[in-house]
Amino acid sequence: MPAKKRKKATKAEKPAAHSISIHKNLSDSLASFLEKEKLTGSETEEALASLVGLLSSYSEEGQRLFPEVFVFDDVSNILQTLPNSEHVVIGSGPKTSVTLGLALKRCAPLAQWGWSIYVLRAASEFEYGLLRCGLTALSLTAPDLLIEQGDKSLPALLIRHISQHTIEISGACQNSIRIHFGALEQPGQDPLLVTRNFCTSLVEDVPAHLQEQVFNFYWGVFRSVLRGGHGCLAAALKSNKKTLPTQFKDGVAINPALDIAAKVESLLKRNDCESDIRLRATAALIRGMLSTDGITVFRPDGTVRAYNVFVKNPQGPGGAPTLGGARRRAFEALCSWVGSDLDSAYFLSQDGHAEYRGSTR
Amino acid sequence: MSAAITLWEGSGLARIPANAKTPEDILPHANPRQLSARDRTQIIYAFNNNSYEMASNFIWNKAISSLKSQLSSLGTAFIAEMLDRPDILPDASIAQVLTDYDALRLARELGAVSTTGYFRLKQSFDRIAHFGQLGPEDEDDAQMSIDEAIGVIRSCVETILGQNKIDVALDFKKFRDNLEAGVFDRSDAEISRLADSPYFFKRASIRILLALIKSNRGAQLENALGNANLIVPLIWSELFTPERFQIGRAYSEIVADGKTQAASGLKKILLKIRGFDYVPEDLRSRSFVAAAQKVIEAHEGLNNFYNEPAPTKALAEMGSTIPRPAFPVCMTAALSVKLGNTYGICYDAQGYADSILKKVTPERWLFFIDNCLRADERILEKLTDARPFARWVGVVQDYELEGVALDAKDRDMKSLIQESKDGTKPLRARNVLSRLLSRMGFAIEE
């Protein structure tokens, strides 16, 4: 057989590689989403799809970054609704994905300590920069005010990680899309809902006039833990448990307990830098505790009682050991105490899967 | 609005015979729960020993303490909002932070005292403040007379000490309770009446709503927000600048305090009325408001001529540009010092007041005349007094307000400046002032 014909035959035997792109799926979903959010435009649709792709594993100097990105059409009206806000314009460019890539490169390393990236859809270009709002650790944030309390008269989008492998695009008109980048689509309950339930259980005995603020404090702490991708275990003691039950002795007890409600009250009353710094520093401390391998123990009055606590794994049915990893097995142990020693238990795996078990009051 | 439309009314006066001329005649009309037999004996004793000032001060302190104690039952946060005083902290003691004049103003607005009672108490207060600040060298020449002392005793008994404590502000309390107990409908009679009511009712309603929104939770907060969503848009176009800024500042404070539900509700209202221009960009204005309140507090307190210079100096040195949200109260403070009271001015504070006023541009003067002064009963009431009015004529001349006021939109304000340019027609100016105050729902006591 002539060499030329032999080569052709070989090529025909190998089928073309099947290409799967998340970009295509995302673009399709984004079209209707943007329409519902009153932010239509083919350039936006295309640029956002590529922005989500970039954000999915964005890192600088080997470090993963999780910037929040806002997209809106009217910077002055948006900033007016954010009391005590400021913004820094970084650059602008044509309405393409290249511009958003450059925006991310320039802004992502700066988008921390309350700063978020914004993309303004001007008439003929994208302007980008950073914005922040709020006075103290208790102040409502830009995502709270622009998205969660959003209004259709002020269209805005927010793209952010809710866990290490999941990005959420949410809008002021209360629509949202979640894009999962993990090998598996997350089964079970919404991790944000699960985490909110646990935060609610942490404030049930907090004085009524502080409950909202203490909840917001814990919600902020747990959201950053969710994004961090470390996973964690936490539990809330029953209200009537003044001391740590014996099964939690293998850990670091905090005496006196960290009293978040008292710190929040001090900040609300004094409204000074010292109280603010104390509260922010406490948040950092609790984030550190939650990133240890053990269990962090709270009480429903919002206090932190212990961290890095290890418990003995329970026996499964018939004396067999419980299946799963160490964290999962410890969570099963916690669940078995919910209703007796514990008010609630919370589990977060590294891949963003979260579970909550709470006693009904 | 017709005279029939009132949300609450001031308490009447205790009936004291017109010919009652001695403490022995007047004091039996005091409520024993408010003024004990021992107190009465002491007052009579001091009076009969020609210690008229001592007797007046004693009964005045009794009356004003009683009034403050009744007002404090409404809650500190609520009082701070009603007086638009963000400097009053939630755990502050009302007796300490509330000036006597603030207590009188509030009592009038809440219906705890009638307009007539308010003016008589105000006169008594001015009298006590004046004699209280005289130095030892002046005291021999100018002592409180027997008639002046009787005037103070009479006004205290008939307006406060002769009243039953429990009756005070009941109508007002009912209105406030309704605002948090349920949501009004546009067709409800209360809402129709409010829309037609004088300015001070509207202002009080806004302040009540803001206080409820800031302090309530759950269903009560939802009701307050629901009512605010109905009432604020309804009267927004009639609200003057200070009240608009008060709403904007409340939103800013609620957001800073992390109150999610309240912020969400107030944001919806601000979007509806396009009121975000009145939300301060930062809380720098808070410091100016607090400094201005200290000036007002000194001006309206005892020994005002000694106490005014320090806070006025502090306000003058805070910076050349007063943030817009704080501008109305800073002007009230500077003009209070500049105009003084019926007994004179504090000479040492004049230079600082001048330095504040000199920095005010013609545009800002116009803004003040058009949007702030016409609702500033503190200054308007001062102008009804001949001496502060004479100094006001000086202000109008020094700052060339006649030219500025040519662009004023409000006809009455334009007339007031016009009639104040040379002070030759004080009666005409007084008529304008009377109109301005009655538009707010107040009346001038002749």
mmCIF file of N, CA and C in Angstrom, chain B residues 141-228:
data_model
loop_
_atom_site.group_PDB
_atom_site.id
_atom_site.type_symbol
_atom_site.label_atom_id
_atom_site.label_comp_id
_atom_site.label_asym_id
_atom_site.label_seq_id
_atom_site.Cartn_x
_atom_site.Cartn_y
_atom_site.Cartn_z
ATOM 1 N N ASP B 141 -27.512 95.399 92.593
ATOM 2 C CA ASP B 141 -28.315 96.334 91.781
ATOM 3 C C ASP B 141 -29.562 95.660 91.215
ATOM 4 N N ALA B 142 -29.406 94.407 90.839
ATOM 5 C CA ALA B 142 -30.514 93.750 90.146
ATOM 6 C C ALA B 142 -30.908 92.485 90.877
ATOM 7 N N GLN B 143 -31.908 92.582 91.689
ATOM 8 C CA GLN B 143 -32.389 91.402 92.394
ATOM 9 C C GLN B 143 -33.742 91.006 91.847
ATOM 10 N N MET B 144 -34.032 89.725 91.965
ATOM 11 C CA MET B 144 -35.336 89.277 91.493
ATOM 12 C C MET B 144 -36.428 89.915 92.362
ATOM 13 N N SER B 145 -37.461 90.439 91.673
ATOM 14 C CA SER B 145 -38.517 91.116 92.422
ATOM 15 C C SER B 145 -39.565 90.114 92.893
ATOM 16 N N ILE B 146 -40.418 90.578 93.768
ATOM 17 C CA ILE B 146 -41.476 89.714 94.309
ATOM 18 C C ILE B 146 -42.420 89.255 93.187
ATOM 19 N N ASP B 147 -42.721 90.152 92.250
ATOM 20 C CA ASP B 147 -43.628 89.804 91.155
ATOM 21 C C ASP B 147 -43.010 88.763 90.231
ATOM 22 N N GLU B 148 -41.699 88.958 90.005
ATOM 23 C CA GLU B 148 -41.027 87.984 89.128
ATOM 24 C C GLU B 148 -41.021 86.597 89.767
ATOM 25 N N ALA B 149 -40.791 86.556 91.063
ATOM 26 C CA ALA B 149 -40.773 85.268 91.755
ATOM 27 C C ALA B 149 -42.156 84.619 91.726
ATOM 28 N N ILE B 150 -43.178 85.427 91.942
ATOM 29 C CA ILE B 150 -44.547 84.883 91.913
ATOM 30 C C ILE B 150 -44.859 84.328 90.517
ATOM 31 N N GLY B 151 -44.373 85.034 89.480
ATOM 32 C CA GLY B 151 -44.585 84.571 88.094
ATOM 33 C C GLY B 151 -44.004 83.174 87.887
ATOM 34 N N VAL B 152 -42.791 82.976 88.424
ATOM 35 C CA VAL B 152 -42.141 81.669 88.265
ATOM 36 C C VAL B 152 -42.936 80.595 89.007
ATOM 37 N N ILE B 153 -43.304 80.898 90.240
ATOM 38 C CA ILE B 153 -44.026 79.905 91.057
ATOM 39 C C ILE B 153 -45.354 79.545 90.382
ATOM 40 N N ARG B 154 -46.026 80.557 89.904
ATOM 41 C CA ARG B 154 -47.328 80.344 89.281
ATOM 42 C C ARG B 154 -47.201 79.460 88.031
ATOM 43 N N SER B 155 -46.249 79.798 87.164
ATOM 44 C CA SER B 155 -46.131 79.021 85.913
ATOM 45 C C SER B 155 -45.725 77.572 86.202
ATOM 46 N N CYS B 156 -44.861 77.374 87.201
ATOM 47 C CA CYS B 156 -44.447 76.007 87.522
ATOM 48 C C CYS B 156 -45.615 75.182 88.040
ATOM 49 N N VAL B 157 -46.432 75.793 88.901
ATOM 50 C CA VAL B 157 -47.540 75.041 89.501
ATOM 51 C C VAL B 157 -48.636 74.792 88.462
ATOM 52 N N GLU B 158 -49.019 75.846 87.738
ATOM 53 C CA GLU B 158 -50.171 75.655 86.852
ATOM 54 C C GLU B 158 -49.840 74.767 85.654
ATOM 55 N N THR B 159 -48.563 74.728 85.249
ATOM 56 C CA THR B 159 -48.234 73.956 84.051
ATOM 57 C C THR B 159 -47.726 72.552 84.369
ATOM 58 N N ILE B 160 -46.937 72.418 85.426
ATOM 59 C CA ILE B 160 -46.346 71.101 85.691
ATOM 60 C C ILE B 160 -46.767 70.533 87.045
ATOM 61 N N LEU B 161 -46.461 71.281 88.095
ATOM 62 C CA LEU B 161 -46.636 70.687 89.419
ATOM 63 C C LEU B 161 -48.102 70.537 89.822
ATOM 64 N N GLY B 162 -48.982 71.245 89.152
ATOM 65 C CA GLY B 162 -50.414 71.113 89.445
ATOM 66 C C GLY B 162 -51.057 69.993 88.651
ATOM 67 N N GLN B 163 -50.285 69.371 87.759
ATOM 68 C CA GLN B 163 -50.842 68.327 86.889
ATOM 69 C C GLN B 163 -50.649 66.952 87.516
ATOM 70 N N ASN B 164 -51.494 66.028 87.057
ATOM 71 C CA ASN B 164 -51.310 64.643 87.455
ATOM 72 C C ASN B 164 -50.269 64.033 86.514
ATOM 73 N N LYS B 165 -49.255 63.449 87.054
ATOM 74 C CA LYS B 165 -48.168 62.896 86.247
ATOM 75 C C LYS B 165 -48.653 61.941 85.153
ATOM 76 N N ILE B 166 -49.643 61.103 85.524
ATOM 77 C CA ILE B 166 -50.021 60.009 84.630
ATOM 78 C C ILE B 166 -50.687 60.518 83.348
ATOM 79 N N ASP B 167 -51.327 61.654 83.429
ATOM 80 C CA ASP B 167 -52.064 62.143 82.264
ATOM 81 C C ASP B 167 -51.158 62.651 81.151
ATOM 82 N N VAL B 168 -49.932 62.924 81.481
ATOM 83 C CA VAL B 168 -49.063 63.584 80.506
ATOM 84 C C VAL B 168 -48.824 62.700 79.291
ATOM 85 N N ALA B 169 -48.972 63.299 78.140
ATOM 86 C CA ALA B 169 -48.595 62.678 76.874
ATOM 87 C C ALA B 169 -49.330 61.376 76.559
ATOM 88 N N LEU B 170 -50.499 61.196 77.164
ATOM 89 C CA LEU B 170 -51.234 59.957 76.883
ATOM 90 C C LEU B 170 -51.685 59.875 75.428
ATOM 91 N N ASP B 171 -52.197 60.996 74.884
ATOM 92 C CA ASP B 171 -52.661 61.004 73.496
ATOM 93 C C ASP B 171 -51.507 60.713 72.555
ATOM 94 N N PHE B 172 -50.411 61.341 72.903
ATOM 95 C CA PHE B 172 -49.229 61.147 72.079
ATOM 96 C C PHE B 172 -48.799 59.681 72.088
ATOM 97 N N LYS B 173 -48.824 59.095 73.291
ATOM 98 C CA LYS B 173 -48.392 57.708 73.453
ATOM 99 C C LYS B 173 -49.289 56.786 72.610
ATOM 100 N N LYS B 174 -50.573 57.121 72.568
ATOM 101 C CA LYS B 174 -51.508 56.300 71.809
ATOM 102 C C LYS B 174 -51.134 56.313 70.316
ATOM 103 N N PHE B 175 -50.827 57.503 69.831
ATOM 104 C CA PHE B 175 -50.452 57.631 68.422
ATOM 105 C C PHE B 175 -49.185 56.831 68.139
ATOM 106 N N ARG B 176 -48.234 56.959 69.047
ATOM 107 C CA ARG B 176 -46.968 56.235 68.885
ATOM 108 C C ARG B 176 -47.215 54.715 68.914
ATOM 109 N N ASP B 177 -48.057 54.275 69.865
ATOM 110 C CA ASP B 177 -48.353 52.840 69.967
ATOM 111 C C ASP B 177 -49.013 52.328 68.691
ATOM 112 N N ASN B 178 -49.914 53.140 68.125
ATOM 113 C CA ASN B 178 -50.591 52.717 66.891
ATOM 114 C C ASN B 178 -49.609 52.525 65.753
ATOM 115 N N LEU B 179 -48.571 53.354 65.737
ATOM 116 C CA LEU B 179 -47.598 53.264 64.642
ATOM 117 C C LEU B 179 -46.804 51.960 64.687
ATOM 118 N N GLU B 180 -46.685 51.362 65.867
ATOM 119 C CA GLU B 180 -45.947 50.099 65.929
ATOM 120 C C GLU B 180 -46.857 48.884 66.095
ATOM 121 N N ALA B 181 -48.138 49.147 66.394
ATOM 122 C CA ALA B 181 -49.040 48.016 66.626
ATOM 123 C C ALA B 181 -49.661 47.485 65.337
ATOM 124 N N GLY B 182 -49.739 48.304 64.316
ATOM 125 C CA GLY B 182 -50.349 47.865 63.066
ATOM 126 C C GLY B 182 -49.946 48.787 61.940
ATOM 127 N N VAL B 183 -50.367 48.416 60.724
ATOM 128 C CA VAL B 183 -49.996 49.245 59.573
ATOM 129 C C VAL B 183 -51.226 50.007 59.103
ATOM 130 N N PHE B 184 -51.084 51.317 59.020
ATOM 131 C CA PHE B 184 -52.188 52.157 58.554
ATOM 132 C C PHE B 184 -52.402 51.964 57.050
ATOM 133 N N ASP B 185 -53.614 52.280 56.635
ATOM 134 C CA ASP B 185 -53.930 52.263 55.220
ATOM 135 C C ASP B 185 -54.048 53.714 54.752
ATOM 136 N N ARG B 186 -53.793 53.941 53.468
ATOM 137 C CA ARG B 186 -53.849 55.304 52.942
ATOM 138 C C ARG B 186 -55.204 55.958 53.205
ATOM 139 N N SER B 187 -56.251 55.112 53.238
ATOM 140 C CA SER B 187 -57.597 55.681 53.396
ATOM 141 C C SER B 187 -57.964 55.921 54.866
ATOM 142 N N ASP B 188 -57.106 55.519 55.799
ATOM 143 C CA ASP B 188 -57.429 55.706 57.221
ATOM 144 C C ASP B 188 -57.508 57.193 57.576
ATOM 145 N N ALA B 189 -58.413 57.481 58.494
ATOM 146 C CA ALA B 189 -58.633 58.888 58.868
ATOM 147 C C ALA B 189 -57.366 59.523 59.447
ATOM 148 N N GLU B 190 -56.612 58.742 60.214
ATOM 149 C CA GLU B 190 -55.393 59.280 60.840
ATOM 150 C C GLU B 190 -54.413 59.767 59.781
ATOM 151 N N ILE B 191 -54.321 59.020 58.690
ATOM 152 C CA ILE B 191 -53.360 59.373 57.634
ATOM 153 C C ILE B 191 -53.844 60.612 56.890
ATOM 154 N N SER B 192 -55.146 60.688 56.640
ATOM 155 C CA SER B 192 -55.677 61.879 55.963
ATOM 156 C C SER B 192 -55.440 63.106 56.820
ATOM 157 N N ARG B 193 -55.669 62.954 58.130
ATOM 158 C CA ARG B 193 -55.490 64.100 59.030
ATOM 159 C C ARG B 193 -54.018 64.519 59.075
ATOM 160 N N LEU B 194 -53.154 63.514 59.098
ATOM 161 C CA LEU B 194 -51.727 63.825 59.167
ATOM 162 C C LEU B 194 -51.288 64.615 57.930
ATOM 163 N N ALA B 195 -51.808 64.205 56.782
ATOM 164 C CA ALA B 195 -51.418 64.875 55.535
ATOM 165 C C ALA B 195 -51.803 66.353 55.569
ATOM 166 N N ASP B 196 -52.877 66.669 56.285
ATOM 167 C CA ASP B 196 -53.352 68.055 56.335
ATOM 168 C C ASP B 196 -52.879 68.810 57.569
ATOM 169 N N SER B 197 -52.092 68.183 58.395
ATOM 170 C CA SER B 197 -51.770 68.795 59.693
ATOM 171 C C SER B 197 -50.625 69.796 59.583
ATOM 172 N N PRO B 198 -50.432 70.633 60.612
ATOM 173 C CA PRO B 198 -49.326 71.596 60.586
ATOM 174 C C PRO B 198 -47.978 70.870 60.586
ATOM 175 N N TYR B 199 -46.952 71.659 60.285
ATOM 176 C CA TYR B 199 -45.645 71.054 60.070
ATOM 177 C C TYR B 199 -45.126 70.282 61.280
ATOM 178 N N PHE B 200 -45.342 70.818 62.455
ATOM 179 C CA PHE B 200 -44.697 70.189 63.607
ATOM 180 C C PHE B 200 -45.259 68.796 63.888
ATOM 181 N N PHE B 201 -46.554 68.543 63.514
ATOM 182 C CA PHE B 201 -47.104 67.188 63.641
ATOM 183 C C PHE B 201 -46.378 66.244 62.693
ATOM 184 N N LYS B 202 -46.151 66.753 61.481
ATOM 185 C CA LYS B 202 -45.490 65.900 60.473
ATOM 186 C C LYS B 202 -44.076 65.581 60.932
ATOM 187 N N ARG B 203 -43.418 66.623 61.429
ATOM 188 C CA ARG B 203 -42.042 66.426 61.885
ATOM 189 C C ARG B 203 -42.013 65.430 63.046
ATOM 190 N N ALA B 204 -42.964 65.572 63.966
ATOM 191 C CA ALA B 204 -43.003 64.650 65.108
ATOM 192 C C ALA B 204 -43.268 63.225 64.633
ATOM 193 N N SER B 205 -44.147 63.080 63.630
ATOM 194 C CA SER B 205 -44.451 61.734 63.119
ATOM 195 C C SER B 205 -43.211 61.088 62.531
ATOM 196 N N ILE B 206 -42.450 61.880 61.770
ATOM 197 C CA ILE B 206 -41.223 61.347 61.163
ATOM 198 C C ILE B 206 -40.257 60.928 62.272
ATOM 199 N N ARG B 207 -40.130 61.754 63.283
ATOM 200 C CA ARG B 207 -39.182 61.448 64.361
ATOM 201 C C ARG B 207 -39.627 60.219 65.151
ATOM 202 N N ILE B 208 -40.942 60.103 65.362
ATOM 203 C CA ILE B 208 -41.454 58.912 66.063
ATOM 204 C C ILE B 208 -41.114 57.676 65.237
ATOM 205 N N LEU B 209 -41.407 57.739 63.944
ATOM 206 C CA LEU B 209 -41.155 56.573 63.085
ATOM 207 C C LEU B 209 -39.678 56.190 63.097
ATOM 208 N N LEU B 210 -38.794 57.178 63.001
ATOM 209 C CA LEU B 210 -37.355 56.868 62.990
ATOM 210 C C LEU B 210 -36.937 56.231 64.315
ATOM 211 N N ALA B 211 -37.486 56.752 65.408
ATOM 212 C CA ALA B 211 -37.141 56.170 66.717
ATOM 213 C C ALA B 211 -37.618 54.731 66.793
ATOM 214 N N LEU B 212 -38.832 54.468 66.280
ATOM 215 C CA LEU B 212 -39.360 53.096 66.319
ATOM 216 C C LEU B 212 -38.527 52.175 65.429
ATOM 217 N N ILE B 213 -38.147 52.666 64.270
ATOM 218 C CA ILE B 213 -37.360 51.840 63.343
ATOM 219 C C ILE B 213 -36.001 51.517 63.949
ATOM 220 N N LYS B 214 -35.424 52.488 64.649
ATOM 221 C CA LYS B 214 -34.088 52.254 65.222
ATOM 222 C C LYS B 214 -34.133 51.310 66.413
ATOM 223 N N SER B 215 -35.236 51.336 67.169
ATOM 224 C CA SER B 215 -35.205 50.589 68.423
ATOM 225 C C SER B 215 -36.014 49.292 68.414
ATOM 226 N N ASN B 216 -36.884 49.087 67.428
ATOM 227 C CA ASN B 216 -37.753 47.901 67.464
ATOM 228 C C ASN B 216 -37.200 46.721 66.696
ATOM 229 N N ARG B 217 -37.803 45.562 66.920
ATOM 230 C CA ARG B 217 -37.452 44.352 66.196
ATOM 231 C C ARG B 217 -38.753 43.624 65.838
ATOM 232 N N GLY B 218 -38.621 42.616 64.996
ATOM 233 C CA GLY B 218 -39.741 41.724 64.706
ATOM 234 C C GLY B 218 -40.960 42.428 64.138
ATOM 235 N N ALA B 219 -42.140 42.009 64.643
ATOM 236 C CA ALA B 219 -43.391 42.511 64.082
ATOM 237 C C ALA B 219 -43.532 44.025 64.271
ATOM 238 N N GLN B 220 -43.070 44.532 65.419
ATOM 239 C CA GLN B 220 -43.191 45.975 65.662
ATOM 240 C C GLN B 220 -42.353 46.767 64.661
ATOM 241 N N LEU B 221 -41.168 46.226 64.347
ATOM 242 C CA LEU B 221 -40.320 46.890 63.358
ATOM 243 C C LEU B 221 -40.998 46.861 61.987
ATOM 244 N N GLU B 222 -41.574 45.704 61.657
ATOM 245 C CA GLU B 222 -42.256 45.589 60.357
ATOM 246 C C GLU B 222 -43.393 46.598 60.260
ATOM 247 N N ASN B 223 -44.145 46.739 61.349
ATOM 248 C CA ASN B 223 -45.254 47.703 61.338
ATOM 249 C C ASN B 223 -44.740 49.131 61.172
ATOM 250 N N ALA B 224 -43.673 49.434 61.927
ATOM 251 C CA ALA B 224 -43.110 50.796 61.841
ATOM 252 C C ALA B 224 -42.610 51.061 60.420
ATOM 253 N N LEU B 225 -41.970 50.060 59.814
ATOM 254 C CA LEU B 225 -41.472 50.248 58.440
ATOM 255 C C LEU B 225 -42.634 50.381 57.460
ATOM 256 N N GLY B 226 -43.677 49.581 57.700
ATOM 257 C CA GLY B 226 -44.859 49.664 56.835
ATOM 258 C C GLY B 226 -45.478 51.050 56.911
ATOM 259 N N ASN B 227 -45.578 51.584 58.111
ATOM 260 C CA ASN B 227 -46.146 52.928 58.275
ATOM 261 C C ASN B 227 -45.229 53.999 57.703
ATOM 262 N N ALA B 228 -43.920 53.803 57.871
ATOM 263 C CA ALA B 228 -42.966 54.769 57.305
ATOM 264 C C ALA B 228 -43.067 54.749 55.777
#
